[in-house]
Tab-separated table of C-alpha atoms in Angstrom:
chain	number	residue	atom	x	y	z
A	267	UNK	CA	6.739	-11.373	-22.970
A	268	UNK	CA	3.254	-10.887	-24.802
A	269	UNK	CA	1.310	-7.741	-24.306
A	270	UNK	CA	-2.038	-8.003	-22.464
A	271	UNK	CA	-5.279	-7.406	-24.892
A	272	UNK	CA	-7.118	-5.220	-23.701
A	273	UNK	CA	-10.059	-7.235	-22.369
A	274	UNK	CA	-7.306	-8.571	-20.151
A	275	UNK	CA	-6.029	-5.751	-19.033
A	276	UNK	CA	-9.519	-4.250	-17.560
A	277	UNK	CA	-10.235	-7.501	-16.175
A	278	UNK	CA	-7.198	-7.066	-14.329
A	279	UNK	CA	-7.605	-3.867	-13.151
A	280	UNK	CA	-11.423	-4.502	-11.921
A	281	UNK	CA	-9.810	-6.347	-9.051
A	282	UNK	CA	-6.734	-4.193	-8.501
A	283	UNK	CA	-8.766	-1.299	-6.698
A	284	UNK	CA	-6.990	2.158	-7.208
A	285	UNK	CA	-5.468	1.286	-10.118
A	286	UNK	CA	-5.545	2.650	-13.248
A	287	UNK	CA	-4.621	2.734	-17.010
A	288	UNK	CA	-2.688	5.837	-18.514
A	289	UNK	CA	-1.667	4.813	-22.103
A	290	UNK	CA	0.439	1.857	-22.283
A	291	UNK	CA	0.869	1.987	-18.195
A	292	UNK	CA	-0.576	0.879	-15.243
A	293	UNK	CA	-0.614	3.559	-12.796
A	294	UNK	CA	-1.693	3.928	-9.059
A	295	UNK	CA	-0.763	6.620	-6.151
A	296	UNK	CA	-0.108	4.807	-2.653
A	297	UNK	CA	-1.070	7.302	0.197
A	298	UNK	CA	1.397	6.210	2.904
A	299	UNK	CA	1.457	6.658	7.162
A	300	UNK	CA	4.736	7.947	8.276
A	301	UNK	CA	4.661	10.993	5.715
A	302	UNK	CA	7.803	11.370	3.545
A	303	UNK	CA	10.278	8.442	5.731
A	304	UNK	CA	6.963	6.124	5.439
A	305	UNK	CA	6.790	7.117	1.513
A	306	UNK	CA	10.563	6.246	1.577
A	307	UNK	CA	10.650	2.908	3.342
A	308	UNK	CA	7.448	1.826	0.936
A	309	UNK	CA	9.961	2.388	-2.364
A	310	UNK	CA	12.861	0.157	-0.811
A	311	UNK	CA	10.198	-2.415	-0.068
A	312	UNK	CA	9.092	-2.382	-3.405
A	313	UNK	CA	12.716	-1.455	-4.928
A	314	UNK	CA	13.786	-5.124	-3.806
A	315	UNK	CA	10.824	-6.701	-4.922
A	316	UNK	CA	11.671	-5.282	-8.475
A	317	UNK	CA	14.905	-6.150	-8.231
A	318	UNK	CA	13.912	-9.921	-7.913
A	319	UNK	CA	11.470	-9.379	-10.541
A	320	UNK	CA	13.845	-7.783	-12.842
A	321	UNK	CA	11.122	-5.152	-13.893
A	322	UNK	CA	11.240	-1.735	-12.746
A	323	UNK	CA	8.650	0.768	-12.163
A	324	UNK	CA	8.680	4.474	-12.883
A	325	UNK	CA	8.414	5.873	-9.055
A	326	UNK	CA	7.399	10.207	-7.987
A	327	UNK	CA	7.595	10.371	-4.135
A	328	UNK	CA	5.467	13.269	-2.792
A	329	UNK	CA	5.409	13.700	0.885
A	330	UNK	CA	3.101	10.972	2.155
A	331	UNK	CA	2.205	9.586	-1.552
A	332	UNK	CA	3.928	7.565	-4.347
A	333	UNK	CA	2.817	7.356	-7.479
A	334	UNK	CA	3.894	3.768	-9.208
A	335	UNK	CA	3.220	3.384	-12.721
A	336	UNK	CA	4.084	-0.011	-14.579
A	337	UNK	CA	4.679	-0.869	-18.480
A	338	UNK	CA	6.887	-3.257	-20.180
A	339	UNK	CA	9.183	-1.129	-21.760
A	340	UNK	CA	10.913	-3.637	-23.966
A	341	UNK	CA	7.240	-5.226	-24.763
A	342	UNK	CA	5.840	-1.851	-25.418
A	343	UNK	CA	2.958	-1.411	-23.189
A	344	UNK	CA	1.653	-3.517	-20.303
A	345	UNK	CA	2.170	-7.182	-19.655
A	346	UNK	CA	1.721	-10.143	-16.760
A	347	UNK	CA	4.691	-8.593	-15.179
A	348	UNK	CA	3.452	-4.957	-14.793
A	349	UNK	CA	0.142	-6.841	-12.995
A	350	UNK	CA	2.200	-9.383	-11.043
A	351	UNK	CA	4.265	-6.020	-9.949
A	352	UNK	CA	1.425	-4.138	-8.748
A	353	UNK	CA	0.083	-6.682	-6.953
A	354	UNK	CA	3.700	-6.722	-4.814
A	355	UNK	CA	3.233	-3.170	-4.660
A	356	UNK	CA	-0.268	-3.225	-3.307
A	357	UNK	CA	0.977	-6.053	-0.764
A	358	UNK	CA	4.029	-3.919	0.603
A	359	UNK	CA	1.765	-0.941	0.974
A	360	UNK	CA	-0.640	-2.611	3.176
A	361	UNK	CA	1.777	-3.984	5.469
């Protein structure tokens, strides 16, 4: 899987609100209802999603937050599948 340029990545990211770029990563924190069970329930959404995907993100709960950060480990930095990913994530969080 080809890395994004640059260009492509901020393009990205100017429609993926709350979303950011740390290094070779993708990165957003998901402020969840339901404090720490609603934090949990939003990972196993996502875990299965990633699962299907066969890409896995690097996940911190904190209480009522998760922070999901995305990169292409074999790639080396971030790719269509760390944006395809996020967009899941930002889908399971909403609903």
């Amino acid at each position: 899987m080809p890395l994004l340029a640059s260009d492509e990545i901020d393009r990205a990211l100017a429609g993926m609100p709350g979303w950011g770029r740390r290094g070779e990563a993708i990165v957003r924190e998901f402020k969840l209802d339901g404090g720490f069970m609603g934090s949990v329930g939003f990972v196993n959404r996502l875990a299965v999603a990633a699962e299907i995907a066969d890409h896995h993100p690097d996940l911190v709960i904190s209480w009522d937050r998760v922070t999901v950060t995305l990169s292409t480990h074999s790639a080396g930095g971030i790719t269509d599948k760390d944006v395809a990913l996020a967009g899941e994530a930002d889908r399971l969080a909403a609903g």
